[in-house]
Coordinates of C-alpha atoms in Angstrom, one line a residue:
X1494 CA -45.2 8.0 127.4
X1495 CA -41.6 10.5 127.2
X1496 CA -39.2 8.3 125.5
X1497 CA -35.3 8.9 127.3
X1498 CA -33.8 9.0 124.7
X1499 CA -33.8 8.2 120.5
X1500 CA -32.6 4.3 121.2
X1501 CA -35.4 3.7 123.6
X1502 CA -37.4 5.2 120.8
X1503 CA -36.2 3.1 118.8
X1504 CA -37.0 0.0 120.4
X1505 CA -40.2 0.4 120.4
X1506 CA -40.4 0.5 116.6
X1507 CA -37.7 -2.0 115.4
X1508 CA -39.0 -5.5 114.1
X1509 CA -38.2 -8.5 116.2
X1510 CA -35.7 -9.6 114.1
X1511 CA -34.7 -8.8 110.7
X1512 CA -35.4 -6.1 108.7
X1513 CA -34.3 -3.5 106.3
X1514 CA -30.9 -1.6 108.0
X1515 CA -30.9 2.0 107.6
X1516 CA -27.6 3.7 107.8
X1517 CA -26.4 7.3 109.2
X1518 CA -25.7 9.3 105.8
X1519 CA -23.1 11.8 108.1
X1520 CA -20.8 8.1 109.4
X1521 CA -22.7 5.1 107.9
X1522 CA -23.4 3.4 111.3
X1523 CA -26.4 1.3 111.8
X1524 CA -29.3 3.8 113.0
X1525 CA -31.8 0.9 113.0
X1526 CA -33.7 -1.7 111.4
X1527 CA -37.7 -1.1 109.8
X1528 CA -39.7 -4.1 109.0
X1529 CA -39.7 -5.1 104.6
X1530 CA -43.6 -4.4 104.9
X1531 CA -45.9 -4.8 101.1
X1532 CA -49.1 -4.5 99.4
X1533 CA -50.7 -7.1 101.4
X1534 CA -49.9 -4.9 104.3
X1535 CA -51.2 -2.0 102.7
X1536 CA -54.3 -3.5 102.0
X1537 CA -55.0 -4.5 106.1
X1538 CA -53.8 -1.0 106.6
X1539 CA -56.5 0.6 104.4
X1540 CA -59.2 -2.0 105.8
X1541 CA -58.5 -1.4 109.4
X1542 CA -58.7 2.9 108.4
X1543 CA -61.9 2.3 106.5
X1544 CA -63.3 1.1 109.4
X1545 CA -62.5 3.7 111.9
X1546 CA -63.3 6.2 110.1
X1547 CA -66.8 6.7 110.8
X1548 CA -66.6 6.6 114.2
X1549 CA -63.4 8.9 114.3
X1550 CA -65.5 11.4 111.9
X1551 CA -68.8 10.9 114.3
X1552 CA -66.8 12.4 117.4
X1553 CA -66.9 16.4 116.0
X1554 CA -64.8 18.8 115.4
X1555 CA -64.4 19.6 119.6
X1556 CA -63.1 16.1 120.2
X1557 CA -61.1 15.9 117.2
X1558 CA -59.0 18.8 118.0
X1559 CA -58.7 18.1 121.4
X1560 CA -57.0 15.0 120.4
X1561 CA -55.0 16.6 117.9
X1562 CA -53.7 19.3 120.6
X1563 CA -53.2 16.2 123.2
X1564 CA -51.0 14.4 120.1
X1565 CA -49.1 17.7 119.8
X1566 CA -48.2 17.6 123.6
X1567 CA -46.7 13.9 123.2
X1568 CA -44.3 15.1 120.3
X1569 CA -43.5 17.9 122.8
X1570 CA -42.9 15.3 125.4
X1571 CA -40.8 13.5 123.2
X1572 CA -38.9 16.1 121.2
X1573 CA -35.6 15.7 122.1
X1574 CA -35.5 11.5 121.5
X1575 CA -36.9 12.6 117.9
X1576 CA -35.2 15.0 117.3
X1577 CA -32.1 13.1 117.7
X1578 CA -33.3 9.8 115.5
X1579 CA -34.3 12.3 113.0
X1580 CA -30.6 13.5 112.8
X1581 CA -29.2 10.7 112.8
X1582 CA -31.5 9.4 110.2
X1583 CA -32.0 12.1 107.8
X1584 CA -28.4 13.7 108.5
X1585 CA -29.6 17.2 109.5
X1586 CA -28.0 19.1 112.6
X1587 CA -29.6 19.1 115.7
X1588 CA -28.9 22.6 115.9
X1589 CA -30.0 25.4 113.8
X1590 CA -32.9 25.3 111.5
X1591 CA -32.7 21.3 111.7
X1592 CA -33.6 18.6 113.5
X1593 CA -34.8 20.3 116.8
X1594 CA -36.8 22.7 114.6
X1595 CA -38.5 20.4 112.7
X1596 CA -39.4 18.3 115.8
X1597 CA -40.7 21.9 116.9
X1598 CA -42.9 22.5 113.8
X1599 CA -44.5 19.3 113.8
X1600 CA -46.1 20.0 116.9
X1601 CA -46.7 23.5 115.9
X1602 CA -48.5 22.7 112.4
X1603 CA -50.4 19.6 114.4
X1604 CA -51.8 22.9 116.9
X1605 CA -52.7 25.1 113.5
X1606 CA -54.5 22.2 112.0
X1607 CA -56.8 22.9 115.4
X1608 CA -56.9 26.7 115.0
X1609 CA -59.9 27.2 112.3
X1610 CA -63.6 26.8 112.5
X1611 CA -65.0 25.4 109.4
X1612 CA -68.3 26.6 109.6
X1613 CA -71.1 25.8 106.9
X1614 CA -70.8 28.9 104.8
X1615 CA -74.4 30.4 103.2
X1616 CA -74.0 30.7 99.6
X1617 CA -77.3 32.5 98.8
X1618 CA -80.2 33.2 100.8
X1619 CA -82.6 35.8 99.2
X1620 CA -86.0 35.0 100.7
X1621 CA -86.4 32.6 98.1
X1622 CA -83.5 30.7 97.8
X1623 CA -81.1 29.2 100.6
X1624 CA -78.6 27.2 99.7
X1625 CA -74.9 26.5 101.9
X1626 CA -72.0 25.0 101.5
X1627 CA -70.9 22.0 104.2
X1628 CA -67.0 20.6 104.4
X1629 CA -67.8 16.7 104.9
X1630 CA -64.7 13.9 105.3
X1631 CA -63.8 12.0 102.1
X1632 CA -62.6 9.1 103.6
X1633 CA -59.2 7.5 103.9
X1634 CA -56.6 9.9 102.9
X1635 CA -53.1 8.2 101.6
X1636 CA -50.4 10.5 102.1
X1637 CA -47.4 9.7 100.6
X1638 CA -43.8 11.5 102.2
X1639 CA -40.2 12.4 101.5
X1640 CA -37.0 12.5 102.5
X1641 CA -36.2 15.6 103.5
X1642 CA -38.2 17.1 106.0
X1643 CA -39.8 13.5 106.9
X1644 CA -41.4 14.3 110.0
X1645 CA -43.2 17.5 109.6
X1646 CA -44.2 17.3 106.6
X1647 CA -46.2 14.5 107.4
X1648 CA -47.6 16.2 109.8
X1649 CA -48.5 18.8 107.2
X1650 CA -50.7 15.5 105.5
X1651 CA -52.0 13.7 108.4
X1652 CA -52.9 16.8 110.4
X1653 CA -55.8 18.6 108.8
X1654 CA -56.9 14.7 107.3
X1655 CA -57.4 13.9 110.8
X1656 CA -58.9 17.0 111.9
X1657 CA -61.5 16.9 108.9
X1658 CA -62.8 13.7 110.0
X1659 CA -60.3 11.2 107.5
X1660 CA -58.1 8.6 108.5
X1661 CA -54.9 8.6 107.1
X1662 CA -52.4 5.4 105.8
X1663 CA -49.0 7.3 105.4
X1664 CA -46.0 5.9 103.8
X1665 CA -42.8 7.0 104.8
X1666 CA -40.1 7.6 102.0
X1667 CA -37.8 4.4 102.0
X1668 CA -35.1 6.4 102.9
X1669 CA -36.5 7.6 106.3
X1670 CA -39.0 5.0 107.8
X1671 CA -37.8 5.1 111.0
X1672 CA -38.1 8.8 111.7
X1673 CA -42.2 8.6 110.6
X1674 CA -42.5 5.7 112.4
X1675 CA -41.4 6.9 115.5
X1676 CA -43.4 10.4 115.5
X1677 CA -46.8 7.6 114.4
X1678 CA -45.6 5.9 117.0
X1679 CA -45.9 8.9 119.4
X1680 CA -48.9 9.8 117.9
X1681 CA -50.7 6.8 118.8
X1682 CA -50.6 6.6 121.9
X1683 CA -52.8 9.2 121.9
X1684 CA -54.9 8.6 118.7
X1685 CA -57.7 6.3 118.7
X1686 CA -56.9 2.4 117.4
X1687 CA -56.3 2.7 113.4
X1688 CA -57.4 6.4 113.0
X1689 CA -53.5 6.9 111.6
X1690 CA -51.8 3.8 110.2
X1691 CA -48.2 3.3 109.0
X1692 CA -47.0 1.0 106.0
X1693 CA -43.0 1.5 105.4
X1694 CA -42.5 -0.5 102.1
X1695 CA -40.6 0.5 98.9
X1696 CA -42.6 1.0 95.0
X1697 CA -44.5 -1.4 95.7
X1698 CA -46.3 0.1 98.7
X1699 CA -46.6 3.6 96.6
X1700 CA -48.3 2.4 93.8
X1701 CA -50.6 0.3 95.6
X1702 CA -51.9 3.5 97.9
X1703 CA -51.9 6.0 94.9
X1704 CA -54.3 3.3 92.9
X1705 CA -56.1 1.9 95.8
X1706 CA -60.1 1.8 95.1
X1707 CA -61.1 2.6 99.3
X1708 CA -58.1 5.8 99.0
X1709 CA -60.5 8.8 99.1
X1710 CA -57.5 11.3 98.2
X1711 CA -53.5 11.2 98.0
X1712 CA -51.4 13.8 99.4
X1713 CA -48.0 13.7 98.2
X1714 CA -45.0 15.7 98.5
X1715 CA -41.7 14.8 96.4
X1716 CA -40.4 14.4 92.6
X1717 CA -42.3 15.8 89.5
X1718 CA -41.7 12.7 88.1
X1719 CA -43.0 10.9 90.8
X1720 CA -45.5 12.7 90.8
X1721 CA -46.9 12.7 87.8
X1722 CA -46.6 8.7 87.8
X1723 CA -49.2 8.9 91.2
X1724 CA -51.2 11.6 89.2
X1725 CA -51.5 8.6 86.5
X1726 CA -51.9 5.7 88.9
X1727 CA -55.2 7.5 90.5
X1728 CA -57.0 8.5 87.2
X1729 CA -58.8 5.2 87.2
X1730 CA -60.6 6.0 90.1
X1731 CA -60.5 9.8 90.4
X1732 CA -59.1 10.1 93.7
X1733 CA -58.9 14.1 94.9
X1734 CA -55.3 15.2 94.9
X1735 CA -52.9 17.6 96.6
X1736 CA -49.7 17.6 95.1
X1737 CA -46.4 19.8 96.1
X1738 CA -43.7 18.8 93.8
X1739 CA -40.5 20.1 92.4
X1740 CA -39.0 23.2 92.4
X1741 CA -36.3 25.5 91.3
X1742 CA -37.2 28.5 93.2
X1743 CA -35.6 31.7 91.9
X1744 CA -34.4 34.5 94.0
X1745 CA -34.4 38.1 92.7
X1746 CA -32.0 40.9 93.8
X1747 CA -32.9 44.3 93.0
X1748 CA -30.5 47.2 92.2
X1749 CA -31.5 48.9 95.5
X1750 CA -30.6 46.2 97.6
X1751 CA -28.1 46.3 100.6
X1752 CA -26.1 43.2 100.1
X1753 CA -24.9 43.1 103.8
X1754 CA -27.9 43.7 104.9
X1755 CA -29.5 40.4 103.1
X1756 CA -26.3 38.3 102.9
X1757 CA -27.4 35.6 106.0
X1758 CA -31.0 35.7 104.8
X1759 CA -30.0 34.6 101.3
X1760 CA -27.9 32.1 102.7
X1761 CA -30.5 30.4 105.0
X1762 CA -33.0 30.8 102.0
X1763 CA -30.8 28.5 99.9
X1764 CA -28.7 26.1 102.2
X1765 CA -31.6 25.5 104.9
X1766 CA -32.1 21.9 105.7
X1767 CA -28.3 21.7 103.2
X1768 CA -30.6 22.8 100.6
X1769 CA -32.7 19.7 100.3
X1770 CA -36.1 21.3 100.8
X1771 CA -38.3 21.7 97.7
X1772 CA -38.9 25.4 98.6
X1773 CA -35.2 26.5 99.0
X1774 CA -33.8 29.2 96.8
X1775 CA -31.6 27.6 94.0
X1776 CA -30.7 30.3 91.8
X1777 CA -30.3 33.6 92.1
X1778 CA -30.6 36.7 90.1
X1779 CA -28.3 39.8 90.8
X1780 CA -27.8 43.2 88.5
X1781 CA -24.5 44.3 87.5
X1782 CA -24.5 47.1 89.6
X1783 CA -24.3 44.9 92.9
X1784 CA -22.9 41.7 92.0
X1785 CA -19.7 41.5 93.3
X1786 CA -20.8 42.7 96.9
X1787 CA -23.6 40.3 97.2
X1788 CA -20.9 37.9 95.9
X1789 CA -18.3 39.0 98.4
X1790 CA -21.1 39.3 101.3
X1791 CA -22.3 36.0 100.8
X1792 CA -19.5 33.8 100.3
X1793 CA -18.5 35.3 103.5
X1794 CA -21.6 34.4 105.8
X1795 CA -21.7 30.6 104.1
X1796 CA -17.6 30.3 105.2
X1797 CA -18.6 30.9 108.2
X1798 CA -21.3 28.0 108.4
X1799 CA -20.3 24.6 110.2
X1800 CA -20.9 21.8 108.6
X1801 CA -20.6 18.0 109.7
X1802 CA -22.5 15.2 111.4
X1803 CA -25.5 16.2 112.7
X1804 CA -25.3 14.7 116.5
X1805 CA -22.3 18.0 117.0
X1806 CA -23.9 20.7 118.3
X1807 CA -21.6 23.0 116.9
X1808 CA -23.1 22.0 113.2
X1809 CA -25.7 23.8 111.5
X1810 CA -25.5 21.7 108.1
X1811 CA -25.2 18.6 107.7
X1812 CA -24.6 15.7 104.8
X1813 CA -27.1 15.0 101.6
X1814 CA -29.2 12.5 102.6
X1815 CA -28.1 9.5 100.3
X1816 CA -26.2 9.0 98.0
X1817 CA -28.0 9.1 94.9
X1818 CA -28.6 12.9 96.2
X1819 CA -24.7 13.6 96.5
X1820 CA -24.5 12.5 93.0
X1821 CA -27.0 14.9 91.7
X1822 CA -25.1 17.8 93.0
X1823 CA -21.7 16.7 92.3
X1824 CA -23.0 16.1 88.5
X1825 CA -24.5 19.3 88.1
X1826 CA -21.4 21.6 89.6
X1827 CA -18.6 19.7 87.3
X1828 CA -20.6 20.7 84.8
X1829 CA -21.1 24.7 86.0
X1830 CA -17.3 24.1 86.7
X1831 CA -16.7 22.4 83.6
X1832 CA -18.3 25.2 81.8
X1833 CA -15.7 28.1 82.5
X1834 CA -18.2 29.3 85.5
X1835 CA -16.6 31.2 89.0
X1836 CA -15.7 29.2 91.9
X1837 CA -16.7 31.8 95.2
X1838 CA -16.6 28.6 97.6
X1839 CA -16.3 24.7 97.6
X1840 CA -17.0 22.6 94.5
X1841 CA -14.0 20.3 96.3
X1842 CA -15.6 17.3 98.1
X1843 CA -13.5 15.3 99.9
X1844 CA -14.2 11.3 98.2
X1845 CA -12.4 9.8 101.0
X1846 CA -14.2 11.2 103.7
X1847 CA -17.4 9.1 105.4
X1848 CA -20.4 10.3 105.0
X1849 CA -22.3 11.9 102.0
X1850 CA -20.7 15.4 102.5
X1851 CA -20.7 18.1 99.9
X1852 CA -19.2 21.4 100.5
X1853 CA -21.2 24.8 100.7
X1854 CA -20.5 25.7 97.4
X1855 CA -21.5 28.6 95.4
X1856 CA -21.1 29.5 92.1
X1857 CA -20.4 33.0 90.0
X1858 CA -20.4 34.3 86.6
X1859 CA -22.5 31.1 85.4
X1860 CA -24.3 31.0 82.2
X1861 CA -28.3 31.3 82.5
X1862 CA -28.9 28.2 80.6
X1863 CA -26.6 25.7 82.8
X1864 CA -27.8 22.7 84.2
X1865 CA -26.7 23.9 87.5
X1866 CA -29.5 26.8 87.1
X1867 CA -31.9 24.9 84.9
X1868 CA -32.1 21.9 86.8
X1869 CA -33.2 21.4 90.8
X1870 CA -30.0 20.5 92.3
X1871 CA -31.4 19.8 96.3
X1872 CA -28.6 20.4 97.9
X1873 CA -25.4 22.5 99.0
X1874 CA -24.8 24.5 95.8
X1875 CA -26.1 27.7 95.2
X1876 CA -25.2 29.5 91.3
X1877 CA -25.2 33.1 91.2
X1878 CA -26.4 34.7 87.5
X1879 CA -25.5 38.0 86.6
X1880 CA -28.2 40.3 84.6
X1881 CA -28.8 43.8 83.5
X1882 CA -32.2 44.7 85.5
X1883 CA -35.0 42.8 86.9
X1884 CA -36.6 42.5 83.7
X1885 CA -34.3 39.9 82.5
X1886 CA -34.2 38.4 85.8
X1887 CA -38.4 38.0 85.6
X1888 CA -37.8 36.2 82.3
X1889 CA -35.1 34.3 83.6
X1890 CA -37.4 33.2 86.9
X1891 CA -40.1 32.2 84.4
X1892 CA -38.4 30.2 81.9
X1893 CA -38.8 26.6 83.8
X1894 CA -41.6 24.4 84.0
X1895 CA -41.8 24.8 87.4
X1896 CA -42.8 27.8 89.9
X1897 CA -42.9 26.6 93.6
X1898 CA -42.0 29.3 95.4
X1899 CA -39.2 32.8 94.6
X1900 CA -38.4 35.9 96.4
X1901 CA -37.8 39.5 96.1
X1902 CA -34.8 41.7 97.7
X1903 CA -35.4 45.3 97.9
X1904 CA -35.0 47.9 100.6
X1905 CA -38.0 49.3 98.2
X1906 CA -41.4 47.5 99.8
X1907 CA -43.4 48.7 96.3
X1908 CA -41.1 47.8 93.9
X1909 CA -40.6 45.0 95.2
X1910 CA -44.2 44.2 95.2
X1911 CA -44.5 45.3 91.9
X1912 CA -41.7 42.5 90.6
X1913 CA -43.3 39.8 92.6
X1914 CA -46.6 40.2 90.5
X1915 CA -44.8 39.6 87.6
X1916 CA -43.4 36.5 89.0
X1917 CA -45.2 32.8 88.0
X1918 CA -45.1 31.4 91.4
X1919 CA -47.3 29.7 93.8
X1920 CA -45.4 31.3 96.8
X1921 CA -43.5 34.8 96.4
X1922 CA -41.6 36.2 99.3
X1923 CA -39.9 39.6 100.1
X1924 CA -36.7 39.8 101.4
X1925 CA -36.8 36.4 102.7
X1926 CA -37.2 33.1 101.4
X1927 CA -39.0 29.8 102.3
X1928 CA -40.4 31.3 105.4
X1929 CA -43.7 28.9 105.7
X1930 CA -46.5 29.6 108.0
X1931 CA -49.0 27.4 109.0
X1932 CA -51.7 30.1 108.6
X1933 CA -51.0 31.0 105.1
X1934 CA -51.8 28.9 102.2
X1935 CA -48.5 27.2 100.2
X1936 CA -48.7 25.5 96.7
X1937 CA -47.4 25.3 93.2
X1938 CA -47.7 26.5 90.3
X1939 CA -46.8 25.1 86.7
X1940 CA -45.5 21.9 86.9
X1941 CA -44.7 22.3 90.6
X1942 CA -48.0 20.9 91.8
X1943 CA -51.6 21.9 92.9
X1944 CA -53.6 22.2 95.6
X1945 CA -53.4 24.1 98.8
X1946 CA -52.0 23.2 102.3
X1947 CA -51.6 25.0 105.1
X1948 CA -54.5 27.7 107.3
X1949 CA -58.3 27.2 106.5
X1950 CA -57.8 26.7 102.4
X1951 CA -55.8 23.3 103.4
X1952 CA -58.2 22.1 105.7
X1953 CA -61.1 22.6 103.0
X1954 CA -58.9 20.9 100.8
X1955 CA -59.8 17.6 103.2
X1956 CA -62.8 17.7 102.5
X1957 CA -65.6 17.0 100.1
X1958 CA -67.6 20.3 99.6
X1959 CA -71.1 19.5 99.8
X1960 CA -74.4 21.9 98.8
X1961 CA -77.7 21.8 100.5
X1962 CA -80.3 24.1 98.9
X1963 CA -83.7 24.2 100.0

């Protein structure tokens, strides 16, 4: 079924009557209302996945991808109703690389998840020994979303989980039910009865899925903290894990940069999605040489960036999400500001003003060990650290505990290279930044996660390896 538009959506998925509301973070109008759903839910959701999943695994590989490829058509068929409940959900534009584009990658990433034979692979065979390697479905696979990018990256969970032969209970982040809802919602019409099951509930619901006994593996994507308190919760009964967590992705300038040249790729690097995506750049590491260009170029491509509710479609960013976000980055700029550091742009919100809005702000002549560097801000505020040479900057980009993703920006391939090796990062790009693809594998390193998503690595990851030998 095409849905008209986001309210007919809508209606499909509200409760009958009650309900949790769930406000517009760009005007604070009612978007909708999602059912207060708990443990006792999650428990029927996990029972009624258990027991599909043998038959959904039985159907192959051929029949599970066509399915997957027909599920990808509905979101197509649908993109514009979800795109516009996702912006008026999550805040993000429709426009730019937003809502439309993330309504665009789901379907995209749900088609890649289809793209890969996994073939048994022969591990020895000598003419006395045989042995391979088979890829067989764990389970139930609890997958466990955020805020930010709400509907594809639950796509980026349930996708391969279903293609491997798992069924999936997803939890939505309480912040943005009713965009993972609706795209379940589309999903299922398409889907086989209880394959992919929904539970939108608060803690509760969380720790129940990451300590559930019949939850084969969790894939989660949010908060180190959080994460490490799922990590915890599924010790007891050694559920597999994929985890992408925090990060405080550093960008690295080199001396032979052109700072015209990079100045809108930076800036889409570090304010995509308003900077609230885990792999955004959030600091950035310039020589002396070139500072005050790539200063001067780069304040004046973010002026120049539109930002207000997300419905406009002359808006390409957007409000932070809620408000404990917005407090977040308002705490850590008084502080850079606080500090004696250089105002380029913003750093003046506007309190009276509706909506969560903070200003594309970036920050200059900032001392390496401010919180506004140290610390993941996730959101419109970008500081600007002035070193010698790319040595210091490596040491600066390796001093946190985390290591996500970072970039390199050279009109020099090799040297470039060359820096990125040195670089402790799951994810290095070169002269871009955050530029996923669903064909190569993304993951952390340090205490930004483990495990691999994303091409043939993350569908392996799906599964439980097995060896026959004989």
């Amino acid at each position: 079924m095409a849905y008209a538009n986001a309210q007919e959506l809508l209606e499909a998925i509200q409760p009958a009557n009650g309900g949790t509301e769930i406000l517009d973070p760009a005007t604070g109008e009612l978007v909708g209302r999602v059912a207060e759903q708990n443990a006792a839910d999650l428990d029927a959701a996990v029972v009624a996945a258990k027991a599909a999943q043998p038959a959904w695994d039985a159907l192959g590989h051929a029949e599970r991808k066509r399915l997957l490829n027909a599920a990808a058509d509905q979101i197509e068929a649908n993109a514009e109703a979800l795109a516009e409940l996702l912006s008026r959900e999550q805040g993000k534009p429709l426009n730019g690389p937003n809502a439309r584009f993330e309504v665009g990658g789901a379907a995209a990433w749900l088609r890649a998840a289809t793209a890969y034979e996994v073939d048994p692979e022969v591990v020895v065979d000598d003419g006395e020994t045989y042995a391979a390697k088979h890829y067989r479905a764990l389970g139930v696979v609890g997958a466990l979303g955020p805020w930010n990018w709400p509907m594809m990256i639950s796509i980026w969970q349930l996708a391969p989980s279903l293609r491997m032969g798992n069924t999936v209970v997803m939890k939505p982040s309480e912040y943005t039910p009713l965009s993972v809802l609706a795209l379940v919602h589309v999903l299922n019409e398409v889907l086989p009865a209880d394959v992919l099951e929904i539970v939108a509930g608060g803690r509760e619901v969380g720790e129940k899925l990451s300590s559930h006994p019949d939850i084969a593996k969790i894939m989660f994507t949010g908060s180190t903290r959080t994460g490490k308190a799922i990590i915890r919760s599924s010790a007891d009964t050694v559920k597999r894990l994929t985890m992408e967590l925090g990060g405080n992705d550093a960008g690295i300038v080199l001396e032979d940069a052109d700072p015209q040249a990079i100045a809108e790729d930076l800036f889409w690097g570090a304010f995509i999605n308003t900077g609230q995506t885990c792999a955004a750049l959030k600091r950035l590491y310039v020589p002396e040489s070139i500072y005050d260009a790539v200063c001067e170029a780069l304040t004046a491509v973010a002026k120049a960036m539109p930002m207000g509710p997300g419905l406009d479609e002359n808006n390409v960013l957007g409000p932070l999400q809620n408000k404990a976000q917005y407090d977040i980055v308002a705490s850590l700029v008084k502080d850079a500001v606080d500090s004696g550091a250089k105002v380029l742009l913003g750093a003046n919100p506007d309190e009276s003003a509706a909506g969560y809005f903070y200003p594309t702000t970036l920050i200059a002549d900032i001392d390496p060990g401010n919180r506004l560097v140290t610390e993941e801000q996730f959101g419109p505020a970008l500081p600007i650290i002035k070193v010698k040479d790319s040595a210091e900057a490596i040491r600066h980009a390796n001093a946190l505990e985390v290591g996500l993703g970072a970039s390199v920006w050279s009109s020099n391939r090799e040297k470039a290279l060359g820096v990125a090796a040195q670089i402790q990062a799951g994810t290095v790009w070169i002269n871009s930044h955050g530029t996923i693809d669903p064909r190569i594998p993304f993951g952390g390193a340090k205490q930004s996660g483990y495990g691999l998503e994303f091409g043939l690595d993350g569908l392996k990851a799906l599964a439980q390896p097995q060896i026959i030998k004989g």
